[in-house]
Amino acid sequence: MVEYVTLHSPACTAIWEVRPDEAPLWRYWGPRLPDGVTPGAALRATRPEPSFSLHDDQPLSIFPGMGLGWFGQSALLAHRGGLDWAQAITACRVEHTGDTVRFVMEDAVARLAVAITARLDPATDTLTLSTTLTNTGEGLLDVAWLAAGNLPLPEDAAAVRAFAGRHNAEFVALEDALTRSQWRRENRRGLTSHDCFPGAVVLCADGAAYGAQLAWSGNHIQSIEWIDDGRRHWQWGEGLAPGEIRLTPGESLTTPEILATVSAQGVNGVSQAFHRAIRARMVWPGGAMKPRPVHLNTWEGFYFDHDLTTLQDLATAAAKVGIERFVLDDGWFGGQNRGRDDDTSSLGDWVVDRTKYPDGLAPLAQHVTGLGVGFGLWVEPEMVNPDSDLYRAHPDWALHIAGRPLLTARHQLVLDMHRADVRDYLFEAIAAHLRSLPISYLKWDHNRDLTHAGTQAGFRAQVLGTYALLTRLRAAFPDVEIESCAGGGGRIDAGIIAHTHRFWASDCIDAISRVGIQRGFLTFMPPEVMGSHVGACPAHSTGRMQSMPFRSGVALPGHFGVELDLRQLSDSETAELAATIARYKALRGRLHAGDVWQGEAGDNVVWQAHGDAQGLLLIITRTAPTTRRHMPHLRLPMLDPARRYRITGDGAPDQVLDGAWIARAGLALPPMRGEEVLLYEVSAL
Ligand code: GLA
């Protein structure tokens, strides 16, 4: 008996073919089909048996098995002492309530229970999948791999866009053609990583795009594999180390969630669905996002060189240009004998350095808040320097493997977040400051990759330990916002955002570099969680020089901030910065709501538009001088072809144009300097 299970959202449809004795088959995941549509006939009924093939045809299911006739990637790699390595679902029932379907399955022979939850959210057009595996047999079940989700891609899937990178160079776009070879990206660095963002977008020949991202801040794997019917199998999950998961009888493992969406409108439609999905996952103090305050971060202006009077002066200067939150970065703490004067010591000793702050942080925090500016503090809880009181007292708290030498990075080791005593210590150390000072914000850093993750591998436990500490702090201090930073953008993912409110996208604040980084970021994450700062000139990370209007124009659409010694700016630069801050405040309500589109006009001009077909803020960025006599035209395909639009903005001649004209023929662009940002308003009449 065949049953079709269908989920619809406004833009997407998912259809499974369900039988009581096997895993549901994937029949469709793609752009919205009409209500009531069915595949017509059972999948096996529509395809003859290929020569020399198994008589039991095994199409792609939501839980493809191992060793029993499915020859693609298995959803599970597991065994019990060398046995039960081959798996296939023997029973399946469906619990369908509203937008959510739960497939409750078992393998009676290998003695496994598998439950897959699929929710297609009508508000976000996002399909969320996760898998729970339970060991229903006797003996330890050794799990090497459990897919979070197995997705089908259509036959015209042509290319995949993913992102590589490193510290100071996040979101390096890769675009690979999909062939019959397997495509695979794997992160083994223990946290989300700079060099393997856990998301990708698949581009189809018909213009549709499929996107997926894993809500997880640890190791992850995704692969795309061609299957015999011409579709492709997109598999996602957490990367596990050998021996990491051994389920005792009755014990379960639940994967992270995979967020997946499809848009007939291409990549922008995928990004818009992701933005809505990320917004829906966030938990804001007070229940709703407040306008994103303008930050001043002390790091690049001062590094470890903290002087109370200087920082108080800085805060005063900051308040004058309109800064709303002052974030005291690394350098404020230390141990009994040594303060954090460089990056070689003191991580773990979360006590205010009395040589820098004889009366503690209160004089600075009170000065800042007295100006009407919020006060934020940098911490790097999961880390410890060998040169610290904490490490001297508890060397066993650092991740280590007996008999193996420790490996440092930035002179630091990683604390074992699986240990309750470590988490208790960190909670108390951070809570002491949150209780005694008017702190409304934490910048939470993680400046190295994981190695030595436990004598028994504990990468997963590390992530869960960090989530638990974040959860505990958020519960105790619900008004405090938290920023996720990891040497810049090393921990940007849909898992940590459920506990945090901002990402530091990159330690590279060079505005030219930032254009690409931010465009990659915005593919998956909404602009209000993208920390984007105006840095010094020359840029510390690259040495390149850019004007204040260009630097501030590039930073404008994100969660805007300033990261330099404001007191060093010339009068004209200060005025330019203040003008951008005023503009940001006037526009942030619109920049940080609604949809975002990104596009390229050619000739080194890229654009992004925030809003909807009623009215858009259009940001046009030239990243290099033109080589042309006449400027390119910028086409805005999202405009309503039946309406007329008024265009105003930086140097734009006030003009009214047909939506269809702008969508197809495009907006004539003015000559622009080699590095310049223009902001236009496009308003429907
Ligand atoms: C990392 C962060 C920076 C800064 C430093 C402090 O590199 O990305 O923004 O906080 O740590 O050490």
PDB file of N, CA and C in Angstrom, residues 155 183 264 550:
ATOM      1  N   GLU A 155      17.491  16.594 -11.629  1.00  0.00           N
ATOM      2  CA  GLU A 155      18.439  16.150 -12.655  1.00  0.00           C
ATOM      3  C   GLU A 155      19.190  17.297 -13.305  1.00  0.00           C
ATOM      4  N   TRP A 183      30.969  15.099  -4.919  1.00  0.00           N
ATOM      5  CA  TRP A 183      31.439  16.397  -4.417  1.00  0.00           C
ATOM      6  C   TRP A 183      31.287  16.373  -2.902  1.00  0.00           C
ATOM      7  N   ALA A 264      12.517  29.035  -6.957  1.00  0.00           N
ATOM      8  CA  ALA A 264      12.509  29.167  -8.417  1.00  0.00           C
ATOM      9  C   ALA A 264      13.168  30.480  -8.825  1.00  0.00           C
ATOM     10  N   PHE A 550      33.968  55.338   1.768  1.00  0.00           N
ATOM     11  CA  PHE A 550      33.909  53.977   1.238  1.00  0.00           C
ATOM     12  C   PHE A 550      33.850  52.967   2.385  1.00  0.00           C
TER      13      PHE A 550
END
